[in-house]
XYZ file of C-alpha atoms in Angstrom:
707
model
C -14.472 -27.784 -128.989
C -12.112 -30.235 -130.654
C -12.983 -32.424 -133.642
C -13.049 -35.404 -131.310
C -15.487 -33.629 -128.990
C -17.703 -32.653 -131.925
C -17.884 -36.273 -133.077
C -18.661 -37.422 -129.545
C -21.383 -34.770 -129.256
C -22.972 -36.007 -132.484
C -22.936 -39.616 -131.316
C -24.500 -38.716 -127.986
C -27.178 -36.586 -129.677
C -28.009 -39.390 -132.094
C -28.308 -41.768 -129.165
C -30.763 -39.468 -127.379
C -32.893 -39.009 -130.515
C -33.126 -42.668 -131.549
C -32.865 -44.332 -128.177
C -30.147 -46.676 -129.442
C -26.412 -46.785 -129.091
C -25.840 -46.904 -132.831
C -27.604 -45.113 -135.701
C -29.117 -47.042 -138.589
C -27.016 -45.030 -141.015
C -23.809 -46.182 -139.408
C -24.775 -49.815 -140.032
C -25.365 -49.355 -143.784
C -22.096 -50.012 -145.603
C -23.273 -50.165 -149.218
C -23.002 -47.103 -151.473
C -23.601 -46.026 -155.069
C -20.193 -44.361 -155.290
C -18.326 -46.311 -158.000
C -15.030 -45.533 -156.239
C -16.174 -47.785 -153.390
C -16.584 -50.741 -155.757
C -13.101 -51.376 -157.100
C -13.511 -55.146 -157.341
C -16.739 -55.285 -159.347
C -15.301 -57.193 -162.311
C -13.900 -59.883 -160.044
C -16.782 -59.950 -157.615
C -19.737 -59.888 -160.031
C -19.720 -62.855 -162.414
C -22.210 -62.557 -165.270
C -23.551 -65.514 -167.226
C -24.862 -64.700 -170.714
C -25.202 -68.328 -171.788
C -28.971 -68.598 -171.408
C -30.821 -69.056 -174.686
C -33.566 -66.570 -175.677
C -36.983 -67.230 -174.170
C -38.842 -66.632 -177.445
C -38.041 -67.258 -181.092
C -40.150 -64.446 -182.597
C -42.214 -61.387 -181.678
C -45.346 -63.286 -182.718
C -44.510 -65.863 -180.043
C -43.861 -63.052 -177.541
C -47.233 -61.436 -178.169
C -49.070 -64.742 -177.913
C -47.342 -65.469 -174.586
C -48.083 -61.978 -173.208
C -51.797 -62.348 -173.883
C -51.995 -65.735 -172.186
C -49.735 -64.703 -169.319
C -51.744 -61.686 -168.146
C -54.864 -63.815 -167.803
C -53.205 -65.380 -164.771
C -52.923 -63.969 -161.271
C -50.091 -61.411 -161.110
C -49.716 -61.265 -157.319
C -46.746 -61.933 -155.067
C -46.117 -65.539 -156.098
C -43.558 -65.770 -158.874
C -42.594 -62.117 -158.568
C -41.071 -60.371 -160.502
C -41.183 -62.577 -163.608
C -44.950 -62.754 -163.265
C -45.220 -58.975 -163.850
C -42.356 -58.369 -166.301
C -43.876 -58.772 -169.760
C -41.135 -57.058 -171.780
C -39.224 -60.031 -173.271
C -35.865 -58.212 -173.270
C -36.240 -57.105 -169.672
C -37.194 -60.642 -168.598
C -33.967 -62.052 -170.007
C -31.749 -59.311 -168.600
C -33.420 -59.430 -165.187
C -32.420 -63.083 -164.897
C -28.837 -62.240 -165.886
C -28.577 -59.434 -163.331
C -30.404 -61.257 -160.540
C -28.358 -64.434 -160.945
C -25.179 -62.342 -160.770
C -26.264 -60.916 -157.420
C -26.366 -57.312 -158.648
C -28.730 -54.845 -157.047
C -31.705 -54.066 -159.303
C -35.077 -52.372 -159.117
C -37.305 -55.448 -158.786
C -35.193 -57.113 -156.124
C -35.000 -53.846 -154.188
C -38.796 -53.597 -154.240
C -39.045 -57.060 -152.677
C -36.485 -56.118 -150.011
C -38.460 -52.992 -149.082
C -41.801 -54.714 -148.485
C -41.221 -55.961 -144.902
C -40.107 -52.531 -143.710
C -42.571 -50.237 -145.511
C -44.547 -48.027 -143.129
C -48.364 -48.064 -143.112
C -48.469 -44.523 -141.721
C -46.548 -43.218 -144.740
C -48.662 -45.271 -147.138
C -51.810 -43.568 -145.820
C -50.269 -40.078 -145.595
C -50.348 -40.071 -141.783
C -46.698 -39.282 -141.143
C -45.187 -35.807 -140.912
C -41.548 -34.730 -140.663
C -41.942 -31.003 -141.271
C -40.810 -29.757 -137.847
C -38.360 -30.728 -135.118
C -41.137 -32.081 -132.885
C -41.580 -34.913 -135.367
C -41.755 -37.231 -136.988
C -45.384 -37.427 -135.926
C -47.747 -40.234 -136.811
C -51.512 -40.331 -136.347
C -53.783 -43.220 -135.383
C -57.036 -43.689 -133.474
C -55.253 -43.371 -130.100
C -53.093 -40.392 -131.154
C -55.432 -38.261 -133.309
C -53.191 -35.185 -133.667
C -49.600 -34.295 -134.354
C -47.594 -32.347 -131.771
C -48.488 -29.058 -133.508
C -52.183 -29.936 -133.287
C -52.979 -30.876 -136.894
C -55.519 -33.623 -137.388
C -55.346 -36.494 -139.856
C -57.154 -34.551 -142.599
C -54.732 -31.630 -142.520
C -51.699 -33.906 -142.371
C -52.807 -35.977 -145.372
C -53.855 -32.988 -147.496
C -50.705 -31.047 -146.662
C -48.511 -34.045 -147.502
C -50.394 -34.467 -150.779
C -49.684 -30.923 -151.904
C -46.220 -30.507 -150.401
C -44.658 -33.882 -151.178
C -46.263 -34.492 -154.552
C -48.018 -31.621 -156.291
C -45.540 -28.808 -155.650
C -42.571 -30.949 -156.683
C -44.293 -32.314 -159.789
C -45.489 -28.871 -160.864
C -42.102 -27.238 -160.339
C -40.423 -30.052 -162.305
C -42.636 -29.584 -165.357
C -42.347 -25.789 -165.217
C -38.576 -26.107 -164.847
C -38.536 -28.291 -167.976
C -40.533 -25.673 -169.887
C -38.151 -22.966 -168.700
C -35.141 -24.917 -169.997
C -36.882 -25.428 -173.346
C -37.570 -21.697 -173.572
C -33.906 -20.953 -172.796
C -32.971 -23.257 -175.653
C -35.396 -21.629 -178.080
C -33.924 -18.244 -177.228
C -30.416 -19.573 -177.865
C -31.580 -20.942 -181.240
C -32.624 -17.421 -182.205
C -29.529 -15.693 -180.844
C -26.767 -18.203 -181.611
C -26.995 -20.085 -184.937
C -23.525 -21.534 -184.212
C -25.037 -23.445 -181.260
C -26.212 -26.277 -183.511
C -29.837 -25.496 -182.607
C -32.442 -25.096 -185.344
C -35.947 -23.727 -185.634
C -37.510 -26.626 -187.504
C -41.180 -25.629 -187.285
C -41.312 -21.897 -187.955
C -45.048 -21.974 -188.716
C -45.795 -23.367 -185.269
C -43.703 -20.610 -183.703
C -45.651 -17.980 -185.657
C -49.000 -19.513 -184.683
C -48.374 -19.559 -180.948
C -46.517 -16.249 -180.888
C -49.570 -14.713 -182.546
C -51.856 -16.281 -179.915
C -49.570 -14.774 -177.281
C -50.144 -11.336 -178.782
C -46.717 -10.971 -180.377
C -46.000 -9.713 -183.890
C -45.660 -12.955 -185.865
C -44.390 -11.098 -188.939
C -40.991 -10.387 -187.409
C -37.909 -12.299 -188.618
C -38.123 -15.857 -187.280
C -34.962 -15.633 -185.148
C -36.177 -12.455 -183.461
C -39.627 -13.973 -182.955
C -38.044 -17.020 -181.274
C -36.262 -14.734 -178.808
C -39.405 -12.720 -178.044
C -41.632 -15.781 -177.600
C -39.064 -17.453 -175.335
C -38.818 -14.298 -173.213
C -42.620 -14.066 -173.075
C -42.821 -17.632 -171.739
C -40.033 -17.170 -169.187
C -41.417 -13.834 -168.007
C -44.790 -15.427 -167.317
C -43.209 -18.321 -165.434
C -41.344 -15.803 -163.266
C -44.268 -13.429 -162.676
C -45.824 -13.086 -159.163
C -48.568 -15.492 -158.116
C -51.105 -12.652 -157.708
C -50.814 -11.538 -161.367
C -52.959 -13.757 -163.667
C -50.881 -15.925 -165.966
C -50.645 -14.740 -169.557
C -50.005 -18.273 -170.833
C -53.171 -19.603 -169.171
C -55.122 -16.652 -170.569
C -53.769 -17.260 -174.086
C -54.112 -21.033 -174.348
C -56.676 -22.425 -171.868
C -60.310 -23.187 -172.858
C -62.572 -20.147 -172.432
C -65.279 -21.894 -170.385
C -62.660 -23.387 -168.060
C -61.048 -20.003 -167.456
C -64.391 -18.591 -166.343
C -64.849 -21.441 -163.857
C -61.306 -21.144 -162.534
C -61.795 -17.445 -161.866
C -65.055 -18.126 -160.021
C -63.337 -20.719 -157.821
C -60.190 -18.642 -157.222
C -58.061 -21.179 -159.094
C -56.686 -19.009 -161.902
C -52.918 -19.133 -161.308
C -50.179 -16.548 -161.590
C -46.523 -17.167 -162.357
C -45.618 -20.822 -161.945
C -42.498 -20.504 -159.813
C -44.275 -18.049 -157.512
C -47.296 -20.364 -157.276
C -45.046 -23.173 -156.074
C -43.386 -20.865 -153.538
C -46.788 -19.692 -152.272
C -48.060 -23.266 -151.955
C -44.962 -24.460 -150.119
C -45.147 -21.496 -147.761
C -48.689 -22.562 -146.851
C -47.279 -25.957 -145.869
C -45.093 -24.572 -143.092
C -45.790 -25.709 -139.550
C -48.645 -23.723 -137.947
C -49.817 -22.101 -141.179
C -52.871 -23.385 -143.098
C -54.868 -26.151 -141.428
C -57.909 -26.399 -143.732
C -57.486 -29.632 -145.749
C -59.847 -28.496 -148.535
C -57.689 -25.411 -149.068
C -54.673 -27.617 -149.728
C -56.631 -29.684 -152.236
C -58.009 -26.683 -154.131
C -54.538 -25.165 -154.134
C -53.332 -28.417 -155.690
C -55.838 -27.998 -158.530
C -54.611 -24.436 -159.031
C -51.075 -25.793 -159.287
C -52.370 -28.331 -161.801
C -53.415 -25.469 -164.099
C -49.949 -23.887 -163.888
C -48.490 -27.363 -164.402
C -50.326 -27.635 -167.717
C -49.969 -24.216 -169.316
C -46.612 -23.089 -167.933
C -45.270 -26.624 -167.999
C -46.538 -29.469 -170.179
C -48.346 -27.608 -172.951
C -45.735 -24.952 -173.641
C -42.718 -27.225 -173.318
C -44.337 -29.517 -175.910
C -44.883 -26.590 -178.260
C -41.343 -25.268 -177.832
C -39.680 -28.657 -178.283
C -41.650 -29.232 -181.483
C -40.544 -25.818 -182.767
C -36.958 -26.950 -182.172
C -37.200 -30.620 -183.193
C -40.061 -30.810 -185.642
C -43.742 -31.560 -185.088
C -44.763 -35.167 -184.563
C -45.181 -37.244 -187.700
C -47.018 -40.553 -188.025
C -44.439 -43.152 -189.021
C -43.435 -46.787 -188.559
C -40.492 -47.174 -186.186
C -38.827 -49.794 -183.986
C -38.388 -50.354 -180.259
C -36.475 -52.545 -177.782
C -33.015 -53.899 -177.034
C -32.645 -55.835 -180.276
C -31.826 -52.494 -181.925
C -28.458 -52.445 -180.155
C -25.504 -53.578 -182.284
C -22.377 -55.178 -180.887
C -20.099 -53.594 -183.490
C -21.755 -50.182 -183.446
C -21.048 -47.352 -181.030
C -24.249 -47.371 -178.981
C -25.254 -44.140 -177.265
C -28.391 -44.123 -175.116
C -29.972 -40.817 -174.133
C -32.229 -40.972 -171.103
C -34.579 -38.612 -169.309
C -37.257 -36.162 -170.437
C -35.486 -33.211 -172.020
C -33.969 -34.180 -175.417
C -32.495 -30.737 -176.010
C -28.839 -31.791 -176.168
C -29.732 -35.218 -177.555
C -31.279 -33.903 -180.758
C -28.141 -31.874 -181.519
C -26.047 -35.006 -180.893
C -28.262 -36.900 -183.363
C -27.688 -34.151 -185.929
C -23.920 -34.598 -185.512
C -23.991 -38.400 -185.412
C -25.893 -38.355 -188.716
C -23.091 -36.577 -190.570
C -20.511 -38.408 -192.674
C -17.810 -36.811 -190.502
C -18.957 -38.549 -187.315
C -19.808 -41.824 -189.012
C -16.249 -41.851 -190.376
C -14.878 -41.095 -186.900
C -16.761 -44.128 -185.651
C -15.299 -46.315 -188.374
C -11.833 -45.015 -187.617
C -12.394 -46.192 -184.034
C -13.108 -49.690 -185.376
C -16.906 -49.530 -185.323
C -19.406 -50.025 -188.129
C -20.922 -46.656 -187.241
C -22.538 -44.710 -184.411
C -26.186 -44.676 -183.370
C -28.110 -42.794 -180.699
C -31.073 -44.537 -179.138
C -33.672 -43.009 -176.838
C -34.775 -44.362 -173.488
C -37.793 -43.673 -171.258
C -39.706 -40.468 -172.123
C -36.803 -38.801 -173.869
C -36.790 -41.714 -176.280
C -40.546 -41.504 -176.751
C -40.146 -37.894 -177.839
C -37.258 -38.617 -180.211
C -39.126 -41.475 -181.888
C -42.008 -39.087 -182.638
C -40.309 -35.885 -183.817
C -39.867 -35.745 -187.584
C -36.669 -33.728 -187.148
C -34.926 -36.558 -185.280
C -36.383 -39.958 -186.111
C -35.597 -39.793 -189.836
C -31.875 -39.188 -189.407
C -29.057 -41.644 -190.016
C -27.671 -41.297 -186.500
C -30.968 -42.199 -184.845
C -31.245 -45.844 -183.797
C -34.719 -46.167 -182.241
C -36.400 -46.407 -178.850
C -35.179 -48.697 -176.080
C -37.629 -49.070 -173.201
C -39.274 -47.897 -169.995
C -37.526 -46.621 -166.860
C -37.600 -50.049 -165.162
C -35.248 -51.474 -167.803
C -32.252 -49.124 -167.531
C -30.113 -51.245 -165.203
C -30.783 -54.295 -167.370
C -29.991 -52.262 -170.476
C -26.477 -51.478 -169.232
C -26.036 -55.149 -168.321
C -25.992 -56.019 -172.039
C -22.413 -54.701 -172.035
C -22.797 -52.824 -175.347
C -23.872 -49.382 -174.117
C -20.850 -47.172 -174.684
C -22.336 -43.904 -173.454
C -25.397 -43.382 -171.289
C -26.174 -39.662 -171.280
C -29.005 -38.427 -169.118
C -30.922 -35.398 -167.936
C -33.859 -34.409 -165.799
C -35.329 -37.421 -163.931
C -35.812 -41.180 -164.248
C -32.117 -42.075 -164.064
C -31.762 -44.433 -161.099
C -29.081 -43.909 -158.471
C -27.370 -47.268 -159.067
C -26.268 -46.455 -162.611
C -22.639 -45.678 -161.577
C -22.315 -49.242 -160.241
C -23.702 -50.774 -163.438
C -21.603 -48.446 -165.572
C -18.435 -49.500 -163.760
C -19.244 -53.206 -163.990
C -20.239 -53.156 -167.684
C -17.887 -50.484 -169.018
C -20.377 -47.743 -169.858
C -19.435 -44.066 -169.736
C -21.991 -41.941 -167.873
C -22.604 -38.282 -168.639
C -25.158 -35.972 -167.049
C -26.170 -33.269 -169.502
C -27.789 -30.992 -166.923
C -26.584 -29.973 -163.428
C -30.058 -30.589 -162.001
C -29.088 -34.294 -161.886
C -25.786 -35.499 -160.481
C -24.660 -39.044 -159.717
C -21.612 -40.119 -157.736
C -18.388 -40.387 -159.698
C -20.073 -39.101 -162.869
C -19.202 -36.090 -165.002
C -21.881 -33.407 -165.300
C -22.129 -30.840 -168.082
C -23.503 -27.421 -167.346
C -26.645 -26.681 -169.358
C -25.539 -24.024 -171.840
C -27.881 -23.952 -174.857
C -25.590 -21.496 -176.630
C -22.857 -24.187 -176.636
C -24.906 -27.287 -177.417
C -22.941 -28.275 -180.500
C -19.701 -28.130 -178.520
C -21.257 -30.158 -175.676
C -22.711 -32.731 -178.071
C -19.269 -33.196 -179.638
C -17.810 -33.807 -176.191
C -20.465 -36.453 -175.512
C -19.817 -38.268 -178.792
C -16.058 -38.200 -178.197
C -16.668 -39.998 -174.902
C -18.707 -42.624 -176.722
C -15.871 -43.226 -179.197
C -13.353 -43.693 -176.393
C -15.666 -46.067 -174.533
C -16.138 -48.215 -177.639
C -12.361 -48.451 -178.158
C -11.969 -49.600 -174.556
C -14.797 -52.136 -174.895
C -13.150 -53.692 -177.945
C -9.637 -53.615 -176.485
C -10.856 -55.499 -173.403
C -12.827 -57.978 -175.546
C -15.641 -57.905 -173.005
C -18.462 -60.430 -173.143
C -21.781 -58.935 -174.226
C -25.334 -60.083 -174.875
C -28.159 -58.371 -176.784
C -31.693 -59.751 -176.328
C -32.949 -60.210 -179.911
C -36.355 -58.542 -179.540
C -37.573 -55.654 -181.711
C -41.134 -54.334 -181.882
C -42.577 -52.754 -185.011
C -44.780 -49.825 -184.042
C -46.679 -46.914 -185.534
C -45.933 -43.708 -183.638
C -45.959 -39.917 -184.035
C -49.530 -39.043 -183.082
C -50.391 -35.513 -181.971
C -53.142 -32.943 -182.422
C -51.677 -31.868 -185.762
C -50.747 -35.285 -187.129
C -54.097 -36.853 -186.216
C -56.009 -33.942 -187.714
C -53.873 -34.142 -190.852
C -54.550 -37.886 -191.171
C -58.282 -37.143 -190.864
C -58.167 -34.626 -193.707
C -57.596 -31.448 -191.707
C -60.450 -31.641 -189.210
C -61.559 -33.644 -186.170
C -65.050 -33.986 -187.665
C -64.430 -37.543 -188.999
C -63.343 -38.657 -185.502
C -66.343 -36.951 -183.915
C -68.620 -38.696 -186.438
C -67.174 -42.084 -185.431
C -67.768 -41.219 -181.763
C -71.292 -40.016 -182.538
C -72.242 -43.162 -184.475
C -70.836 -45.365 -181.710
C -68.011 -47.093 -183.590
C -65.744 -45.328 -181.094
C -67.467 -45.042 -177.718
C -64.911 -42.598 -176.315
C -61.270 -41.857 -175.599
C -59.017 -43.041 -172.770
C -55.558 -41.659 -172.218
C -53.324 -44.248 -170.552
C -50.332 -42.272 -169.400
C -47.474 -42.061 -166.947
C -45.057 -44.557 -165.536
C -44.623 -48.226 -164.829
C -44.000 -49.447 -161.297
C -42.196 -52.395 -159.761
C -45.212 -53.299 -157.626
C -47.003 -56.614 -157.449
C -49.730 -56.821 -160.130
C -48.093 -54.002 -162.097
C -44.678 -53.842 -163.836
C -46.457 -53.108 -167.134
C -48.972 -55.945 -166.866
C -51.692 -53.734 -165.337
C -51.338 -51.191 -168.160
C -51.570 -53.969 -170.731
C -54.635 -55.615 -169.216
C -56.542 -52.339 -168.882
C -55.728 -51.296 -172.449
C -56.834 -54.663 -173.802
C -60.155 -54.255 -172.013
C -60.670 -50.737 -173.326
C -60.078 -51.483 -176.997
C -62.383 -54.510 -176.762
C -65.033 -52.037 -175.605
C -64.421 -49.796 -178.646
C -62.572 -47.131 -176.665
C -59.587 -45.695 -178.507
C -56.484 -45.187 -176.359
C -53.878 -42.416 -176.362
C -50.635 -43.314 -174.589
C -47.843 -41.201 -173.172
C -44.832 -41.944 -170.994
C -43.439 -45.326 -170.078
C -46.906 -46.660 -170.851
C -45.999 -46.047 -174.512
C -43.155 -48.558 -174.193
C -45.595 -51.113 -172.788
C -47.920 -50.513 -175.730
C -44.990 -50.949 -178.120
C -43.501 -54.169 -176.752
C -46.945 -55.759 -176.446
C -47.805 -54.959 -180.079
C -50.700 -52.585 -179.315
C -49.148 -49.759 -181.368
C -49.045 -52.032 -184.402
C -52.018 -51.748 -186.801
C -52.389 -55.545 -186.553
C -53.779 -54.988 -183.042
C -57.027 -53.834 -184.691
C -58.019 -57.500 -184.647
C -58.139 -57.342 -180.831
C -60.699 -54.511 -180.788
C -64.459 -54.442 -180.623
C -66.130 -54.449 -184.011
C -66.640 -50.679 -184.231
C -63.087 -49.662 -183.327
C -61.709 -52.497 -185.454
C -63.501 -51.132 -188.512
C -62.171 -47.613 -187.883
C -58.590 -48.786 -187.346
C -58.592 -50.999 -190.424
C -60.068 -48.285 -192.652
C -57.406 -45.780 -191.544
C -54.542 -48.285 -191.205
C -53.859 -47.212 -187.617
C -53.413 -49.103 -184.338
C -56.020 -48.856 -181.547
C -53.398 -47.225 -179.323
C -52.094 -43.880 -180.574
C -48.739 -43.100 -178.978
C -48.432 -39.399 -178.275
C -44.952 -39.999 -176.871
C -43.721 -39.006 -173.433
C -45.444 -38.333 -170.122
C -44.911 -34.621 -170.785
C -46.836 -35.088 -174.041
C -49.981 -35.169 -171.924
C -49.886 -31.479 -172.873
C -50.559 -32.515 -176.470
C -53.439 -34.769 -175.382
C -55.150 -31.927 -173.518
C -54.711 -29.818 -176.640
C -56.417 -32.513 -178.746
C -59.265 -32.691 -176.221
C -59.653 -28.905 -176.274
C -59.944 -28.865 -180.064
C -62.530 -31.669 -180.008
C -64.505 -29.783 -177.333
C -64.298 -26.611 -179.414
C -65.580 -28.495 -182.473
C -68.526 -29.724 -180.384
C -68.937 -26.291 -178.741
C -68.882 -27.807 -175.241
C -66.710 -27.452 -172.169
C -63.910 -29.979 -171.736
C -65.699 -31.716 -168.839
C -68.485 -32.821 -171.219
C -66.264 -35.069 -173.353
C -66.527 -38.905 -173.266
C -62.960 -39.039 -172.002
C -61.089 -40.693 -169.135
C -57.531 -40.084 -167.955
C -55.754 -43.159 -166.597
C -52.418 -43.518 -164.829
C -52.621 -47.238 -163.966
C -49.021 -47.454 -162.713
C -48.163 -43.931 -161.596
C -44.794 -43.557 -159.920
C -43.742 -40.068 -158.946
C -44.592 -36.473 -158.224
C -45.114 -35.243 -161.787
C -47.879 -37.805 -162.256
C -49.768 -36.405 -159.241
C -49.424 -32.858 -160.580
C -50.714 -34.109 -163.950
C -53.692 -35.687 -162.178
C -54.465 -32.257 -160.696
C -54.357 -30.852 -164.245
C -56.953 -33.430 -165.299
C -59.166 -32.523 -162.335
C -58.879 -28.824 -163.277
C -60.031 -29.624 -166.830
C -63.048 -31.534 -165.532
C -62.052 -35.118 -166.240
C -62.271 -38.405 -164.408
C -58.726 -39.437 -163.575
C -57.886 -42.963 -162.484
C -54.771 -43.461 -160.394
C -53.115 -46.709 -159.293
C -51.479 -47.706 -157.016
C -53.550 -45.934 -154.381
C -51.886 -42.590 -153.544
C -51.099 -41.703 -149.943
C -54.460 -40.084 -149.173
C -56.413 -42.918 -147.543
C -55.611 -41.716 -144.014
C -58.302 -39.032 -144.362
C -61.900 -39.647 -145.368
C -62.269 -35.879 -145.897
C -59.451 -35.843 -148.451
C -60.770 -38.959 -150.184
C -64.331 -37.573 -150.336
C -63.132 -34.185 -151.610
C -61.033 -35.639 -154.442
C -63.449 -38.407 -155.404
C -66.786 -36.567 -155.030
C -66.792 -32.898 -154.006
C -64.581 -31.552 -156.779
C -67.030 -32.852 -159.391
C -69.874 -30.848 -157.835
C -67.795 -27.695 -158.446
C -67.538 -28.389 -162.184
C -64.081 -29.891 -161.816
C -63.052 -33.499 -162.369
C -62.563 -36.226 -159.779
C -60.140 -38.987 -158.834
C -60.807 -42.723 -158.895
C -58.478 -45.256 -157.285
C -58.770 -48.912 -158.302
C -56.132 -51.634 -158.540
C -58.119 -54.404 -160.259
C -57.830 -54.183 -164.064
C -61.305 -55.547 -164.879
C -63.018 -53.208 -162.420
C -60.960 -50.314 -163.789
C -62.119 -51.007 -167.346
C -65.750 -51.054 -166.185
C -65.287 -47.703 -164.402
C -63.908 -46.202 -167.615
C -66.708 -47.671 -169.737
C -69.443 -46.507 -167.353
C -68.070 -42.962 -167.207
C -67.749 -42.713 -170.980
C -71.307 -43.998 -171.471
C -72.532 -41.456 -168.902
C -70.853 -38.636 -170.851
C -72.258 -39.953 -174.145
C -75.747 -39.865 -172.634
C -75.244 -36.279 -171.439
C -74.218 -35.304 -174.985
C -77.231 -37.112 -176.443
C -75.081 -39.699 -178.243
C -76.856 -42.822 -176.960
């Protein structure tokens, strides 16, 4: 068959499948390949002449508090939901220039979004599909009913991907720890040797060995457990999970084996004509949630702190006003700051600062973005260095960040780098660099992930930044930096909070017992571009919680929202109920304690475990709620399954794609709790959400005899 015949065969086949004479794909001409956009500078005219919306951060915070009292629906979108002052200004610049951007794309998608997919009633797993279910067509071609389809989609499309992503992250961190022990020339350091000894000892290793050898053995122990078969009980879960929970998990058949094998087993169950029991899929999701925590979140947090230094309570700064026109600005984006922290080490040396000055700059600074930035701002080994510039913002802001024109290098790894970045980079002169082959963008260089060569790779990244700055200055490009900077107190973790309390959680427990603090809410995860959200939903819920004397722990892009709204500033104590206000003022802390990134949920569960141990109760007895008021992607769903496994109420918004099955909804919102597990709550309204949290915390206080 000739090439011409092959093409003709494809066209005819496409016609038979779709029923049309032309495929949808053939009509779409736009692309993210920067090589297809040679005329961007001529075509896209940018106007930076607008004056700032606000004259001070005090004015910003006053406006934010008045603004969110109003309806945040469709009218006035997206400026009615964007409450970050820097993002508001840069959205207008980008939108007026006609550039694609996340909020405008959300609006464009609304007329064509599919209700079947929204409810989980669409399946594309086999060639008989896609199948969709409604009251007239109650089964897919293979015979599955709505309950099986929804539950299978939930586990396959969300939980397995989210779990594998977090375990993959932990595996990369363990690789890096091993390289730190084997290759001192790599630029890697073991900054918290005592933490390594502590957790190696808990793992059953000899903590008295030389620290480099111990790093290698602990890393191998972690990776071996991740790679073990699903039918062999996980050593990491055995070593680090709460005792009472482990007993329950064994009784329910939820105690996991090796993480990668667990994901493979779960995905195998999702094949066409395999498992059809919807409850089995949901319980399997909880089992994955346990692997997600102990072979993913918890251990990657521990390992990264060993490498970068344990979190330290400190006053730091956030937002786009930290950028400097005459500095070389490097932004590191993603979730895995393993190369970034070595680059900060280098950028902090006199050698690299002099290289920057030789290039015509005042110096070089590396700023964090999304969760990677939230980790860097918290680690004592990174945030106190000369080359560190501060935290930028949440994932929604990255296109607008490049539109300032002053980002010389945008280096990124492992998720939350949007596909349009090559277009923005070409238009605004930014160099892009992927620092891990797991993420590749069109027309963008990708480094292999080689921990043993991190110093060499970091040098290559900084050289690119120098060259980009020279080009920016030689072209005399127009730039604009929104002038907003938030002062925030960050660096909270199990260790740093305990240290601030004098070495024990007893003072915190006393404040909970006497009612000054009614309970704890963790507000974690992402921000979304949806109506009523965009950060505003997170802000409204948090305001309501602290007014009800509930202290909040944040992690993920929610931490950025807390920072740019002033809730991580100790001054926010004045917005609390009287009991929490008194506690915050006496300790000099804000009512929102930023634990950092979404992956730092692992640290929050550790804090909860230690509080439960101090009270001698199981984790499900704590006056605690987990909230993801603007969840976005698969890792958040896996994290919700972790919370259910630990026995907690977990609130999720927007509503996940489970509403197509009343069996699935009932199982996740009611049945799991009867088994000693947690349960899921879905609610979009902020005021109703706050009341749900308050009621649950008061119920748990009553069960503990604290009322």
